[in-house]
Each structure stands twice: as structure tokens, then as C-alpha cells.
mmCIF file of C-alpha atoms and ligand atoms in Angstrom:
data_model
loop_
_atom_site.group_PDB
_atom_site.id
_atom_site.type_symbol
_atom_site.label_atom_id
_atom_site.label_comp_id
_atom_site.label_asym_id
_atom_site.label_seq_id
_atom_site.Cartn_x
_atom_site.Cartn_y
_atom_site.Cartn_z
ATOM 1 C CA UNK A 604 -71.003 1.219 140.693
ATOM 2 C CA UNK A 605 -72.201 3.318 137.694
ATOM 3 C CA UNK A 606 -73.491 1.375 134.551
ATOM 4 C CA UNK A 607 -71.117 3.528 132.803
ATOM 5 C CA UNK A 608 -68.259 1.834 135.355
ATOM 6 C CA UNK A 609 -69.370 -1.500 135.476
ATOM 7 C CA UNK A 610 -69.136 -1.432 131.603
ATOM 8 C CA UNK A 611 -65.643 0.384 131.391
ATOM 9 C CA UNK A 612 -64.356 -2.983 133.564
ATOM 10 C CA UNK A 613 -65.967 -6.050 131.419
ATOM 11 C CA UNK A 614 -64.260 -3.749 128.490
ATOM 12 C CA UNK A 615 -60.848 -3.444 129.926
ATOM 13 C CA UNK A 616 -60.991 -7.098 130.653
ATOM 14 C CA UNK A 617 -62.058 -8.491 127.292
ATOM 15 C CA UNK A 618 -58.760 -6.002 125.994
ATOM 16 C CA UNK A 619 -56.496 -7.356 128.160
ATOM 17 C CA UNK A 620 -57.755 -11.006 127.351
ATOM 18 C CA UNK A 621 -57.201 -10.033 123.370
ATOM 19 C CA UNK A 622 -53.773 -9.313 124.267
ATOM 20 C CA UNK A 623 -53.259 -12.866 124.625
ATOM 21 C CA UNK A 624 -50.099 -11.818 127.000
ATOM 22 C CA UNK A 625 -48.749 -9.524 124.866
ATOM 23 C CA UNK A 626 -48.011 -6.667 127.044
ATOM 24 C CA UNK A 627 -48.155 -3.616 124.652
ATOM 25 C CA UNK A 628 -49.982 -0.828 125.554
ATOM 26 C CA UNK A 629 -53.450 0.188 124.410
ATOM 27 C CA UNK A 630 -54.674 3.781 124.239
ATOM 28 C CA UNK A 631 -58.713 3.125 125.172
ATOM 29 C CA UNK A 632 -60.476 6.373 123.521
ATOM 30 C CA UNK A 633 -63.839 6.198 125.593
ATOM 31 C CA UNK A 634 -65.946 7.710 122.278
ATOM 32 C CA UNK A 635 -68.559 9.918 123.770
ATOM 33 C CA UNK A 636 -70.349 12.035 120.730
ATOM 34 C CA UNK A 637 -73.844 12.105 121.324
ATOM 35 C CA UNK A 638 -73.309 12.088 125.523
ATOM 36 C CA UNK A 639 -73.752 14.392 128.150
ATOM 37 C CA UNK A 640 -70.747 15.923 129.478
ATOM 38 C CA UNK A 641 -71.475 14.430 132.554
ATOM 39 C CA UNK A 642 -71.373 10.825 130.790
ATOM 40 C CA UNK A 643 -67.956 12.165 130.094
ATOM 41 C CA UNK A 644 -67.208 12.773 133.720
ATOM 42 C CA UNK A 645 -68.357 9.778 135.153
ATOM 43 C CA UNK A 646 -66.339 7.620 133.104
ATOM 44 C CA UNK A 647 -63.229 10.515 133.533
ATOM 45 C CA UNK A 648 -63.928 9.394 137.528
ATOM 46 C CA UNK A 649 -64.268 5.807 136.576
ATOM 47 C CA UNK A 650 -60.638 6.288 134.915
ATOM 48 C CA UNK A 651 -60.802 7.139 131.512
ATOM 49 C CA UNK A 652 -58.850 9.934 130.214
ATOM 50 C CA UNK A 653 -59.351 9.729 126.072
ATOM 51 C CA UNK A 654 -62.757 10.928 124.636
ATOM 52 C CA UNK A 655 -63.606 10.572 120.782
ATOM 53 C CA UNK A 656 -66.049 12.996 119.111
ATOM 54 C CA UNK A 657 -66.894 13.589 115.984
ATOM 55 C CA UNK A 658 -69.885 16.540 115.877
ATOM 56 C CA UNK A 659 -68.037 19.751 116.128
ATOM 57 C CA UNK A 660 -71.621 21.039 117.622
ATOM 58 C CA UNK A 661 -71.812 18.604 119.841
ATOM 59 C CA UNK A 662 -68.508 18.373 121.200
ATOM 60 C CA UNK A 663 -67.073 22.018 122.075
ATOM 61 C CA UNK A 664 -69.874 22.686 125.093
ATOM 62 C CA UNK A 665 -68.599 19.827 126.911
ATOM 63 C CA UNK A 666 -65.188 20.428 126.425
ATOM 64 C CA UNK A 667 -65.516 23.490 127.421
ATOM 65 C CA UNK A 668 -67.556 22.068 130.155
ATOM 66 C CA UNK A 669 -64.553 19.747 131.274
ATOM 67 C CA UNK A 670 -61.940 22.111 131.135
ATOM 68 C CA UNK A 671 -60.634 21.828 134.028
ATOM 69 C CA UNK A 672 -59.506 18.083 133.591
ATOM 70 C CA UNK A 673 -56.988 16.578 132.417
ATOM 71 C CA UNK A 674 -58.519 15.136 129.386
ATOM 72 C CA UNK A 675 -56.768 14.241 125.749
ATOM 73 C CA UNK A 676 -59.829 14.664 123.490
ATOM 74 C CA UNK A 677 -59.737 12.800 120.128
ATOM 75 C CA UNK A 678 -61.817 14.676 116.608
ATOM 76 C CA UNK A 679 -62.647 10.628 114.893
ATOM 77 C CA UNK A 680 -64.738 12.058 111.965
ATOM 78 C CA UNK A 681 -64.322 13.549 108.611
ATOM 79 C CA UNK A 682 -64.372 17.151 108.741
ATOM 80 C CA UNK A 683 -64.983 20.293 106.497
ATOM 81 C CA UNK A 684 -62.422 22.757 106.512
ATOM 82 C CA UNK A 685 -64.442 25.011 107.603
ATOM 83 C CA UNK A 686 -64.554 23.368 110.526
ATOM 84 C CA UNK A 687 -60.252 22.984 111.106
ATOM 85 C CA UNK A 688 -60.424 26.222 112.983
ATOM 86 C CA UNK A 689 -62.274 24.230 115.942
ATOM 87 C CA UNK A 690 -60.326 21.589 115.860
ATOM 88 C CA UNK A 691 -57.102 22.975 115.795
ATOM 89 C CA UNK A 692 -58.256 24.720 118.886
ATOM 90 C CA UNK A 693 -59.867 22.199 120.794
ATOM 91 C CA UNK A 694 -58.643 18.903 120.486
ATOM 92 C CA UNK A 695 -55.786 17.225 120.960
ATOM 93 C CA UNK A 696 -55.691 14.440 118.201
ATOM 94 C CA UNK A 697 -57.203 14.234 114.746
ATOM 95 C CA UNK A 698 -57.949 10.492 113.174
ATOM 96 C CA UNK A 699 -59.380 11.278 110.015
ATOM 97 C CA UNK A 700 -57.041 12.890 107.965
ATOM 98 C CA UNK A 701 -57.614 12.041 104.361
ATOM 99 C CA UNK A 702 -56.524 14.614 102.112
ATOM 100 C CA UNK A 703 -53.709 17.297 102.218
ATOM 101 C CA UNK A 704 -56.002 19.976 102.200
ATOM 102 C CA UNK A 705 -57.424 19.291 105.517
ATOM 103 C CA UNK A 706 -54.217 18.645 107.159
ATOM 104 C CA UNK A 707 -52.800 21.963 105.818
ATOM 105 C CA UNK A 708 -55.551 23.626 107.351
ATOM 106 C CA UNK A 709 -55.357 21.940 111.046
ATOM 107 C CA UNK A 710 -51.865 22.905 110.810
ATOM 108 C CA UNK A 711 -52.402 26.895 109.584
ATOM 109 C CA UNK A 712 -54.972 27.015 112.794
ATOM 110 C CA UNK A 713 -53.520 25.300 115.324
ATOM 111 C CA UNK A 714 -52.728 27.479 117.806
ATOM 112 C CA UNK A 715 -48.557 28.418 118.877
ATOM 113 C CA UNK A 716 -49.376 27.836 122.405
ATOM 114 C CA UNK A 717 -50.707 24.191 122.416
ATOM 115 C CA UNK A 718 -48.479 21.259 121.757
ATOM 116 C CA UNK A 719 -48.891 19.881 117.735
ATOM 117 C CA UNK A 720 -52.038 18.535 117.070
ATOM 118 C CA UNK A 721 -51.549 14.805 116.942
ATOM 119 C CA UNK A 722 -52.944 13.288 113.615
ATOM 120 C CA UNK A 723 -53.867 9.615 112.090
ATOM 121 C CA UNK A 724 -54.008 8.876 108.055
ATOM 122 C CA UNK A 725 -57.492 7.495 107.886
ATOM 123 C CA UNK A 726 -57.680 4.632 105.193
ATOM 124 C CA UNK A 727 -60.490 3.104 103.708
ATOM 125 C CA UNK A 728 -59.958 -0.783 104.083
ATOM 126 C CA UNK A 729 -63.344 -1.856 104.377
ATOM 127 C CA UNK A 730 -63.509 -0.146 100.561
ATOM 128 C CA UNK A 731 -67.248 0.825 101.055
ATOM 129 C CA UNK A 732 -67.781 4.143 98.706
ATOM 130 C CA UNK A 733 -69.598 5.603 101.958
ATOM 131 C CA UNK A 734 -66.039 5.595 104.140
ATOM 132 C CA UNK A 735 -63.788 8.438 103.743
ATOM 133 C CA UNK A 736 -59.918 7.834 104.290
ATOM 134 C CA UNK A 737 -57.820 6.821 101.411
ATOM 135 C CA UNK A 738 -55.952 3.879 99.674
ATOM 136 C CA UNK A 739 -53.328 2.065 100.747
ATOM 137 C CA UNK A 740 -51.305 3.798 97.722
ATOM 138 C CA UNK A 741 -52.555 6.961 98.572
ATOM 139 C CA UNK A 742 -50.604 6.739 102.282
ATOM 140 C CA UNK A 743 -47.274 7.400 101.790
ATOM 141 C CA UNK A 744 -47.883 10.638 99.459
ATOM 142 C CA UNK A 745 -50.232 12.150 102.115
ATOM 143 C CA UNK A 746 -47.984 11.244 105.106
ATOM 144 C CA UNK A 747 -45.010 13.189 103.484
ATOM 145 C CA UNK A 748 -47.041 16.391 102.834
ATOM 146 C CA UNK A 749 -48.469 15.916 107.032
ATOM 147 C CA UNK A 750 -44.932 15.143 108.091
ATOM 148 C CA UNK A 751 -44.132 18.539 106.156
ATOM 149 C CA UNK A 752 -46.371 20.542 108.620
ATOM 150 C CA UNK A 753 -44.867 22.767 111.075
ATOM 151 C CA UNK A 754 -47.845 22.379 113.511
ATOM 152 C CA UNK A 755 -49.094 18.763 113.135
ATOM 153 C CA UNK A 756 -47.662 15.412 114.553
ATOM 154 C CA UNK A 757 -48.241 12.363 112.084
ATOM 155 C CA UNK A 758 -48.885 9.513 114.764
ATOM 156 C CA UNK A 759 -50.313 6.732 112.497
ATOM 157 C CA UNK A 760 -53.147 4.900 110.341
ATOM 158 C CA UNK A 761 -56.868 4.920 111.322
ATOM 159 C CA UNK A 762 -59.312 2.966 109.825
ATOM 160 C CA UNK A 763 -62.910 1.110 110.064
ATOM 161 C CA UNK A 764 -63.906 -2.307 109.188
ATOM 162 C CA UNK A 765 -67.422 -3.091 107.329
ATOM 163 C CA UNK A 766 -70.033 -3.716 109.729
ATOM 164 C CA UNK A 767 -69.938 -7.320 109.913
ATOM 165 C CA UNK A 768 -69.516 -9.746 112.657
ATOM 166 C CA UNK A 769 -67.926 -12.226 110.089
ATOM 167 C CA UNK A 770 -64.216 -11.820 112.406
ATOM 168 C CA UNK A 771 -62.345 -13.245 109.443
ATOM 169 C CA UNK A 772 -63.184 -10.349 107.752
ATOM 170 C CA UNK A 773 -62.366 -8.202 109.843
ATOM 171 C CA UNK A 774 -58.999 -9.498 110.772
ATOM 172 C CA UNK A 775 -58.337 -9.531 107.119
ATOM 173 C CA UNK A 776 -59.374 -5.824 106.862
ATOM 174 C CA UNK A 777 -57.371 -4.376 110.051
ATOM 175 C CA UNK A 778 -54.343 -6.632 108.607
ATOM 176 C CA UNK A 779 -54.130 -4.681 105.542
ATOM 177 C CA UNK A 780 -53.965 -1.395 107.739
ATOM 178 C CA UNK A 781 -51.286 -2.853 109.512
ATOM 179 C CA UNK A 782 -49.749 -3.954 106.134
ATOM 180 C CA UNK A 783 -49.864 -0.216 105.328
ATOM 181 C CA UNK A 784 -48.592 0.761 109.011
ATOM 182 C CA UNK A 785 -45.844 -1.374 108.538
ATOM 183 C CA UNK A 786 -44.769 0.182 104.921
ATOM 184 C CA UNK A 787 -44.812 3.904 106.424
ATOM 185 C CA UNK A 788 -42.237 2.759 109.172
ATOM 186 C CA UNK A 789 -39.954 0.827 106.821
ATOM 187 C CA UNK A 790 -40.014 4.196 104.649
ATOM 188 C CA UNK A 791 -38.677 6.259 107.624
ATOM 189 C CA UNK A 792 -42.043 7.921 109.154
ATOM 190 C CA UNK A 793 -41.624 7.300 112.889
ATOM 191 C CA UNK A 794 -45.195 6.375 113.519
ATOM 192 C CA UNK A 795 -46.159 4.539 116.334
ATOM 193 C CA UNK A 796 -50.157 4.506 116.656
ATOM 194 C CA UNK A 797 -52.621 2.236 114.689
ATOM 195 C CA UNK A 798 -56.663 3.337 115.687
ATOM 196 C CA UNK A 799 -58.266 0.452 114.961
ATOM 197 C CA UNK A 800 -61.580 -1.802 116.634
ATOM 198 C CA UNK A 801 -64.736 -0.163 117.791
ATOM 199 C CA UNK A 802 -67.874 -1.723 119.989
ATOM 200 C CA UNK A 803 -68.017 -4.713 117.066
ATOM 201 C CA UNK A 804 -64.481 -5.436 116.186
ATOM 202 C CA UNK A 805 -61.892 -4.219 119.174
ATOM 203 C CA UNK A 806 -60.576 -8.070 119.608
ATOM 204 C CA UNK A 807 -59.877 -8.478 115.808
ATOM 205 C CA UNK A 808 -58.157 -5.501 115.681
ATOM 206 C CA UNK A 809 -55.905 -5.881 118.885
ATOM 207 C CA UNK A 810 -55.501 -9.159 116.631
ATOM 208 C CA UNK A 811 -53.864 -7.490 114.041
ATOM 209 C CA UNK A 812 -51.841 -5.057 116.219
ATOM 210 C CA UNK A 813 -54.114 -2.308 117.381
ATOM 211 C CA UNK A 814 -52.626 0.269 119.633
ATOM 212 C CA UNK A 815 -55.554 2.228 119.978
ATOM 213 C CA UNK A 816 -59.295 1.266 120.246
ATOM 214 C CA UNK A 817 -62.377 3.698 119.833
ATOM 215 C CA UNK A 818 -65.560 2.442 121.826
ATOM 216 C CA UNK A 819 -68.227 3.931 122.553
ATOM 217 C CA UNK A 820 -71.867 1.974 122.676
ATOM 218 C CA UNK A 821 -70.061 -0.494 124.757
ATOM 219 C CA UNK A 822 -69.285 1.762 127.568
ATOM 220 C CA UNK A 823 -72.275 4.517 127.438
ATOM 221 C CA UNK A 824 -75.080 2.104 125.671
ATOM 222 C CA UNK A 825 -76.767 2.438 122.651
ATOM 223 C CA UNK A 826 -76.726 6.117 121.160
ATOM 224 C CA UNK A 827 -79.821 8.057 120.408
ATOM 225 C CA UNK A 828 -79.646 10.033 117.531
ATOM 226 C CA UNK A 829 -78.737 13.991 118.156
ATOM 227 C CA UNK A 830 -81.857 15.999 117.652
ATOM 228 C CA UNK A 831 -81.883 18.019 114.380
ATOM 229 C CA UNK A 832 -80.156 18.336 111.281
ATOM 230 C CA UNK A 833 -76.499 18.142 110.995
ATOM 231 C CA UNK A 834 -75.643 17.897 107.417
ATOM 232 C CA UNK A 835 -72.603 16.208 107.117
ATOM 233 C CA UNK A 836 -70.986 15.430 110.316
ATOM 234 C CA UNK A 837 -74.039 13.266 110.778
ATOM 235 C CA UNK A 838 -72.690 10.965 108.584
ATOM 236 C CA UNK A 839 -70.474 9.058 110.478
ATOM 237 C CA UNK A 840 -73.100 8.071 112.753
HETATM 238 C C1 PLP B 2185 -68.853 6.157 116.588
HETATM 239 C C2 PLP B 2185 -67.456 5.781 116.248
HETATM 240 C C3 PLP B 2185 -66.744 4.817 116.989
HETATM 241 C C4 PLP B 2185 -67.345 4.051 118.159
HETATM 242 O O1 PLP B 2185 -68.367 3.204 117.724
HETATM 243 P P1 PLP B 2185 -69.037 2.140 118.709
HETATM 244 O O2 PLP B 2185 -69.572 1.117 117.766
HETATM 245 O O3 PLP B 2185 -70.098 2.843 119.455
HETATM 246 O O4 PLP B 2185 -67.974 1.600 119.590
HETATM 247 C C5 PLP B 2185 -65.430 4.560 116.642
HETATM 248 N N1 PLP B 2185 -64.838 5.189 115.618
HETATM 249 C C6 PLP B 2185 -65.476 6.104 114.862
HETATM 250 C C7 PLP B 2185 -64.753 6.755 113.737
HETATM 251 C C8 PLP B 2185 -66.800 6.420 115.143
HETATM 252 O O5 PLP B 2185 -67.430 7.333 114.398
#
């Protein structure tokens, strides 16, 4: 069995043991930026079908790469606008939405032919000034202009704890996204996804009612850096 394999199981098992019994279902998003598209394909084989990226530059060769599978790809970073065009076109969700601008142009490019672009509100709950995503009063203004866009499909909340292994705080940081999940459904948005836990914090989030987990480092290993300068898509990394 591939590394990439053998990893993808111990990860499936420590979700399912996080669910506690709950039987809800979790969308895995295998996050792949900074891998080979044939990374991409071994875990595709190993049964993944979610990918996260967030380098324009980095992801479009392999997607176009993988076309021929069935893949949902997943655009987890902030973006420029002048960067909407390719991901209208290429991807199939957006996490990161944080201001209406942005959404209004993923919705302008996204093209007739493909299904709406699936989109998360990304809120800033670990309140570091270097996260995008916005405040929890900031949430229900955006999600009325998104839900107001012919070619987008508001989904749900994303959002990143601090780095910290300190679980406390992290549960208390995913349970105010879920506070804020919870307010957009009892105000009539019909929301169902909440993106929260990466490689450090997965089993606090599922915790707090995750429905959707981003890892990457623990199923393809530490990252290297991408070779030369990206200016601002780097910062996410
Ligand atoms: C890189 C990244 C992840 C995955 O991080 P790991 O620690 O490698 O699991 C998840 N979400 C976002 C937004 C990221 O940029």
C-alpha cells in the first residue's frame, strides 16, 4: 500500500472515532496544493474524490491533468478578483468567500454550462489580523447578497482555528462558527455545510459539528514550499 493510502486509512479511522457514533456524514477534502497531480491520483485510486487548492498557478495544470475523473475540486484560499475568472471555471466549490465583491465576481464568470459554483462564508474565529473571512456580524449581510446570485450556491461557514494544540481552544473557536451556522439556518438560509478541522484540529471540529474537514499534511506529508514567488496566494501557506 502507498504511504499516501496507508495514511488516507489511520485518517478515516480517527474521523469515524470523533464521530463518537454519530452517524452524519463527513465530506473529507483530501487538500493537495503544493502536490503532484499524480499525488492527486493516487489518493483519487485510494478513494478520495474532494481535492482542496488554493494557488491558482498551481492548481489548473493538474486539473487539467485529471480531467478525465470524476473529481469535485475545492478553491480553500482567499482570492483576488482577478483571479474569479479561474475559479469560476475550474472548480467546483469556493470556501473563502469574504466579501461581496468576490462573490459577485465568481458568479458574473461562472460559466452557463456548469452546475452553480458551490460557496462557504469564510469567518475569522480565530480573530488573528493575518486570517481573512469576516465577523460573526458580518455573516448574515454577506450571505443575503451570495444567496442573491444567479450563479452561486451558498452551502455554509468556513473557518480556521489559531494554530494551537491547546483543544479547548479550539473547540471553543469551531463552536462559535457553529454558533454562527446555526443563526444563518434559523434566519431561513438553507445551508447545510460547516468546513471546519485541518491536519491539527479535525477531531475538535467534528466536536463541534463539522461536516466537512480539509487535510492535507496528514495524508501527503509535510509540504515543501512551491518554488518562486507567489505574491499573495502564498499567504495561506
Ligand atoms: C493548507 C490548508 C488546509 C490543510 O492544512 P493541513 O494542516 O495540511 O491539513 C486546510 N484549509 C486551508 C484553508 C488550508 O489553506
Amino acid at each position: 500500500m502507498s504511504p499516501i493510502a496507508a495514511n488516507l486509512q489511520v485518517v478515516k479511522r480517527r474521523i469515524s472515532e470523533a464521530l463518537q457514533g454519530d452517524r452524519r456524514a463527513i465530506t473529507l477534502v483530501a487538500v493537495s496544493k503544493t502536490r503532484p497531480a499524480g499525488d492527486v491520483r493516487v489518493a483519487f485510486d485510494a478513494g478520495c474524490r474532494d481535492f482542496g487548492e488554493n494557488y491558482v498557478q498551481d492548481a489548473l495544470p493538474k486539473i487539467a491533468a485529471l480531467a478525465g475523473l470524476p473529481l469535485a475540486w475545492h478553491f480553500i484560499g482567499s482570492l483576488q478578483t482577478n483571479k474569479a475568472k479561474d475559479v469560476a471555471e475550474h472548480f467546483d466549490w469556493f470556501h473563502a468567500v469574504d466579501r461581496a465583491k468576490i462573490a459577485q465576481a465568481l458568479s458574473r464568470h461562472r460559466p452557463a454550462s456548469q452546475a452553480p459554483l458551490q460557496v462557504c462564508i469564510q469567518v475569522n474565529i480565530s480573530r488573528e489580523a493575518t486570517k481573512s473571512g469576516v465577523t460573526g456580524e458580518e455573516v448574515v449581510p454577506l450571505a443575503r447578497e451570495v444567496a442573491s446570485l444567479p450563479r452561486l450556491a451558498l452551502r455554509g461557514l468556513m473557518g480556521m482555528a489559531s494554530p494551537t494544540d491547546d483543544v479547548a481552544k479550539q473547540r471553543r473557536e469551531f463552536a462559535q462558527l457553529r454558533g454562527a451556522f446555526e443563526n444563518l439556518r434559523a434566519e431561513g438560509f438553507d445551508v447545510d455545510t460547516l468546513s471546519m478541522g485541518m491536519t491539527q484540529d479535525f477531531e475538535a471540529a467534528l466536536a463541534e459539528g463539522s461536516t466537512m474537514v480539509r487535510i492535507g499534511t496528514a495524508i501527503f506529508g509535510k509540504r515543501d514550499p512551491l518554488p518562486g514567488p507567489l505574491p499573495r496566494e502564498r499567504e495561506q501557506a
